[in-house]
């Protein structure tokens, strides 16, 4: 087997990609990513000890967050980036180790751990010691690519032999990847939460610990859900305090006559800077996929050249980027390996990357200079119109709370019988047409609550409204699933219910990558039961771990629209 990855919904044969990723990830890239994750675990061993004695190294926090995020599906396909990160990670680990030792960290309480300390002291200066009790990830060192390649063969997912322990370790790591994405976006806006970093490091280090049991890992999985909620809350605070609360907004999906720049991914600070730098240049800015909800924020409405949303979810980019004619800026995942026909127009920033594309880095203040993209756009034709009209969104928590009376009355009168949370991701699998069919088949007295790119399966259908309340309420990006949780908790309070599961809300969630994993863990942590997950259950859930989720949380898959409709509506 040349590689093994099963972190996303497209894992080959619902088991794992073993030759090349369905996403386009090559064997070399997969191995470099595996090695980086291993290095992050090793750094975390020292970070955990450091925090016990007050050592918080912000560069380490940033490095781990960005390293995790870079390995998310469809974020970065540039192997050199990962090799450089491995090199820097090894240096950073040694710097942190020195800092921790200088701070007098107690590295353990057993004889073995005293030995740990002695060994640690002897490692300073990159010395290798074979008999250490430290995990290998905390001491292994190399500085040439050949050695990296050899090591990478031994540290991937399959290095954990017990399939249940492996399943839980990976579930935790994928949750951390999702969490890292939200934390990275929040820190880019200037918001941070040290406890989340502390947890990420504790959990990464725990995946190296062979003394932990299945129960320990299950507890850690649920704890990840708690920090998932905190991560989404942090990003919500950052977005809403800086850009205002999303409000009901109609977004144009047609085009204008000027050349345009298309911005995709999730990072609102990148969008803000692009809007500022393109003001008065005669270039229009369009959003793609998960950047659509940016239109709902008051702060961006003042830009008259913020023209609309172009196209659909991430997987349609290979046709839509071709037709857009102008440059495209990828701020986060999902990037699809670009076709030659438009490759020269795609730019990456932050953790995204692809060999051969121009990458734009931030300065120390997080500022980016997009002038190369702007000059490029000036030479391009206006986008080809692929559709016309408007879509409506902006139903995040603040806006829905403002409508609470109307919504509650509609529920009390029976005009709204049930809500369906259909948040999550979209993807290219044909089986995902299920979600379009499901939305269309829902009774007219039901309302869809959505967030994430999953919405593109039904946000352009004419599903009507209930007394002025649209039947599809889009809260925003996948992280705005947090809004859906707040809305559910508000309804629970208004109706005076003891348990959030007593509400007339069903969960039919579509997943693709690891942000959906942290959203799922967050919902489980909040006590939400009977979530249905599709189009297929994660390949990384072993039968026993899946059984734990079924027995304790009522997690289930999907079948077909007709049977699922009966199941959800209790007929
Ligand atoms: Fe396969 Fe998904 Fe991993 Fe890509 S990210 S290699 S598609 S499992
Ligand atoms: Fe979509 Fe990648 Fe997950 Fe933010 S853009 S939801 S798939």
Coordinates of C-alpha atoms in Angstrom, one line a residue, residues 311-527:
X311 CA -21.6 29.7 -9.1
X312 CA -22.1 27.0 -6.6
X313 CA -20.3 24.7 -4.2
X314 CA -16.6 24.0 -4.3
X315 CA -16.7 20.9 -6.5
X316 CA -18.2 22.8 -9.4
X317 CA -15.1 25.1 -9.6
X318 CA -13.6 23.3 -12.5
X319 CA -16.4 24.5 -14.8
X320 CA -17.2 27.7 -13.1
X321 CA -13.6 29.0 -12.7
X322 CA -13.1 28.5 -16.4
X323 CA -16.1 30.7 -17.2
X324 CA -15.4 33.4 -14.7
X325 CA -12.5 34.7 -16.9
X326 CA -10.9 36.7 -14.1
X327 CA -8.5 35.7 -11.3
X328 CA -9.6 33.6 -8.3
X329 CA -8.4 33.8 -4.8
X330 CA -8.6 30.7 -2.6
X331 CA -8.5 31.6 1.1
X332 CA -9.2 28.2 2.6
X333 CA -10.3 24.8 1.4
X334 CA -11.9 23.5 -0.9
X335 CA -9.4 23.8 -3.8
X336 CA -9.7 21.3 -6.6
X337 CA -6.5 20.6 -8.5
X338 CA -6.9 23.3 -11.2
X339 CA -7.2 22.6 -15.0
X340 CA -4.5 24.1 -17.2
X341 CA -7.2 26.2 -18.9
X342 CA -7.5 28.5 -15.9
X343 CA -4.5 27.5 -13.6
X344 CA -2.7 30.8 -14.3
X345 CA -5.6 32.7 -12.8
X346 CA -5.8 30.9 -9.4
X347 CA -4.0 32.4 -6.4
X348 CA -3.7 30.9 -3.0
X349 CA -3.2 32.5 0.4
X350 CA -3.0 31.4 4.1
X351 CA -2.8 27.6 4.4
X352 CA -4.0 26.9 0.9
X353 CA -1.5 25.9 -1.8
X354 CA -0.9 24.1 -5.1
X355 CA 2.4 23.7 -6.8
X356 CA 2.9 26.3 -9.5
X357 CA 0.2 28.7 -8.3
X358 CA 1.1 32.2 -6.9
X359 CA 0.8 32.3 -3.2
X360 CA 0.2 35.5 -1.3
X361 CA 1.5 35.7 2.3
X362 CA 0.5 38.0 5.0
X363 CA 2.9 40.4 6.8
X364 CA 3.3 40.2 10.6
X365 CA 0.1 42.2 11.1
X366 CA -1.9 39.8 8.9
X367 CA -2.1 42.3 6.1
X368 CA -1.9 41.0 2.5
X369 CA -1.0 42.8 -0.7
X370 CA -3.3 41.6 -3.4
X371 CA -2.0 44.1 -6.1
X372 CA -0.7 41.2 -8.3
X373 CA -4.3 39.8 -8.5
X374 CA -5.8 43.2 -9.1
X375 CA -3.4 44.0 -12.0
X376 CA -4.2 40.5 -13.4
X377 CA -7.9 41.2 -13.2
X378 CA -7.6 44.4 -15.2
X379 CA -6.4 42.5 -18.2
X380 CA -9.3 40.0 -18.0
X381 CA -12.8 39.9 -19.6
X382 CA -15.9 40.2 -17.5
X383 CA -17.3 36.9 -16.2
X384 CA -19.6 34.8 -18.4
X385 CA -23.1 34.9 -17.0
X386 CA -24.1 31.3 -15.9
X387 CA -27.3 32.2 -14.1
X388 CA -29.4 35.2 -13.1
X389 CA -31.6 36.1 -10.1
X390 CA -31.1 36.3 -6.4
X391 CA -30.8 34.0 -3.4
X392 CA -31.7 34.9 0.1
X393 CA -29.8 34.3 3.3
X394 CA -28.6 35.9 6.5
X395 CA -30.6 33.9 9.1
X396 CA -27.9 33.6 11.7
X397 CA -28.8 33.7 15.4
X398 CA -29.2 37.4 15.9
X399 CA -31.5 37.8 12.8
X400 CA -33.6 34.7 13.8
X401 CA -33.9 35.9 17.4
X402 CA -35.3 39.2 15.9
X403 CA -37.9 37.1 14.2
X404 CA -38.4 34.8 17.2
X405 CA -42.0 35.9 17.8
X406 CA -43.0 35.2 14.3
X407 CA -41.3 31.8 14.3
X408 CA -42.7 30.8 17.6
X409 CA -46.2 31.8 16.6
X410 CA -45.9 29.8 13.4
X411 CA -44.9 26.7 15.4
X412 CA -47.7 27.2 17.9
X413 CA -50.3 27.7 15.2
X414 CA -49.0 24.5 13.5
X415 CA -48.0 26.5 10.4
X416 CA -44.5 25.1 11.0
X417 CA -44.6 21.5 12.0
X418 CA -40.9 20.6 12.0
X419 CA -37.4 22.0 11.3
X420 CA -34.8 20.1 9.4
X421 CA -31.2 20.9 10.1
X422 CA -29.5 20.1 6.8
X423 CA -26.1 21.7 7.4
X424 CA -22.7 20.6 6.3
X425 CA -20.8 20.1 3.1
X426 CA -21.6 19.5 -0.5
X427 CA -19.6 17.2 -2.8
X428 CA -19.3 15.7 -6.2
X429 CA -20.8 12.3 -5.5
X430 CA -24.0 11.7 -7.5
X431 CA -25.6 10.2 -4.4
X432 CA -25.7 13.7 -3.0
X433 CA -28.7 14.5 -5.3
X434 CA -30.5 12.8 -2.4
X435 CA -30.4 16.2 -0.6
X436 CA -32.0 18.0 -3.5
X437 CA -34.7 15.4 -3.7
X438 CA -35.1 15.3 0.1
X439 CA -35.6 19.1 0.2
X440 CA -38.2 19.0 -2.5
X441 CA -40.0 16.1 -0.9
X442 CA -40.3 17.8 2.5
X443 CA -43.9 18.7 3.4
X444 CA -44.7 22.4 2.9
X445 CA -45.1 22.9 6.6
X446 CA -41.4 22.2 7.3
X447 CA -38.4 24.6 7.3
X448 CA -34.8 23.8 6.4
X449 CA -32.1 25.3 8.7
X450 CA -28.8 25.2 6.8
X451 CA -25.2 26.3 7.1
X452 CA -22.1 25.3 5.1
X453 CA -21.8 24.5 1.4
X454 CA -24.4 21.8 1.7
X455 CA -27.0 24.5 0.9
X456 CA -26.2 24.6 -2.8
X457 CA -28.2 21.4 -3.2
X458 CA -31.4 23.3 -2.6
X459 CA -30.8 27.0 -2.1
X460 CA -31.9 27.8 -5.7
X461 CA -35.1 25.8 -5.6
X462 CA -38.3 27.6 -5.2
X463 CA -39.5 26.1 -1.9
X464 CA -41.7 29.1 -1.0
X465 CA -42.3 30.5 2.4
X466 CA -44.5 30.0 5.5
X467 CA -46.2 33.3 6.4
X468 CA -43.2 35.3 5.1
X469 CA -40.6 32.9 6.6
X470 CA -38.6 31.4 3.8
X471 CA -38.5 27.5 3.9
X472 CA -34.7 27.5 3.6
X473 CA -33.1 29.6 6.3
X474 CA -29.3 29.9 5.6
X475 CA -27.3 30.9 8.7
X476 CA -24.0 31.1 6.8
X477 CA -20.8 29.1 6.6
X478 CA -20.3 25.6 8.1
X479 CA -19.0 27.3 11.3
X480 CA -22.3 29.1 11.5
X481 CA -23.8 25.7 12.5
X482 CA -23.1 27.4 15.8
X483 CA -26.0 29.7 15.0
X484 CA -28.3 26.8 14.4
X485 CA -27.4 25.5 17.9
X486 CA -28.2 28.8 19.4
X487 CA -31.5 28.9 17.6
X488 CA -32.4 25.4 18.9
X489 CA -31.4 26.4 22.4
X490 CA -33.5 29.6 22.1
X491 CA -36.5 27.6 21.0
X492 CA -36.0 25.1 23.8
X493 CA -36.1 28.1 26.3
X494 CA -39.1 29.7 24.7
X495 CA -41.1 26.5 24.7
X496 CA -39.9 25.7 28.3
X497 CA -38.5 22.2 27.3
X498 CA -36.1 20.3 29.5
X499 CA -34.3 18.7 26.7
X500 CA -33.2 20.1 23.3
X501 CA -34.3 16.8 21.7
X502 CA -37.9 17.4 22.6
X503 CA -38.0 20.2 19.9
X504 CA -39.6 19.4 16.5
X505 CA -36.1 19.4 14.9
X506 CA -34.6 16.6 12.8
X507 CA -31.0 16.5 11.8
X508 CA -30.1 15.3 8.3
X509 CA -26.5 16.4 7.9
X510 CA -24.2 16.0 4.9
X511 CA -20.5 15.8 5.5
X512 CA -17.5 15.8 3.4
X513 CA -14.4 17.1 5.2
X514 CA -13.1 17.5 8.7
X515 CA -14.9 20.7 9.6
X516 CA -18.1 18.7 9.5
X517 CA -16.5 16.3 11.9
X518 CA -16.0 19.0 14.5
X519 CA -19.5 20.3 13.9
X520 CA -20.8 16.8 14.5
X521 CA -18.7 16.4 17.7
X522 CA -20.0 19.8 18.9
X523 CA -23.6 18.7 18.4
X524 CA -23.0 15.5 20.3
X525 CA -21.3 17.4 23.1
X526 CA -24.5 19.6 23.3
X527 CA -26.6 16.5 23.8

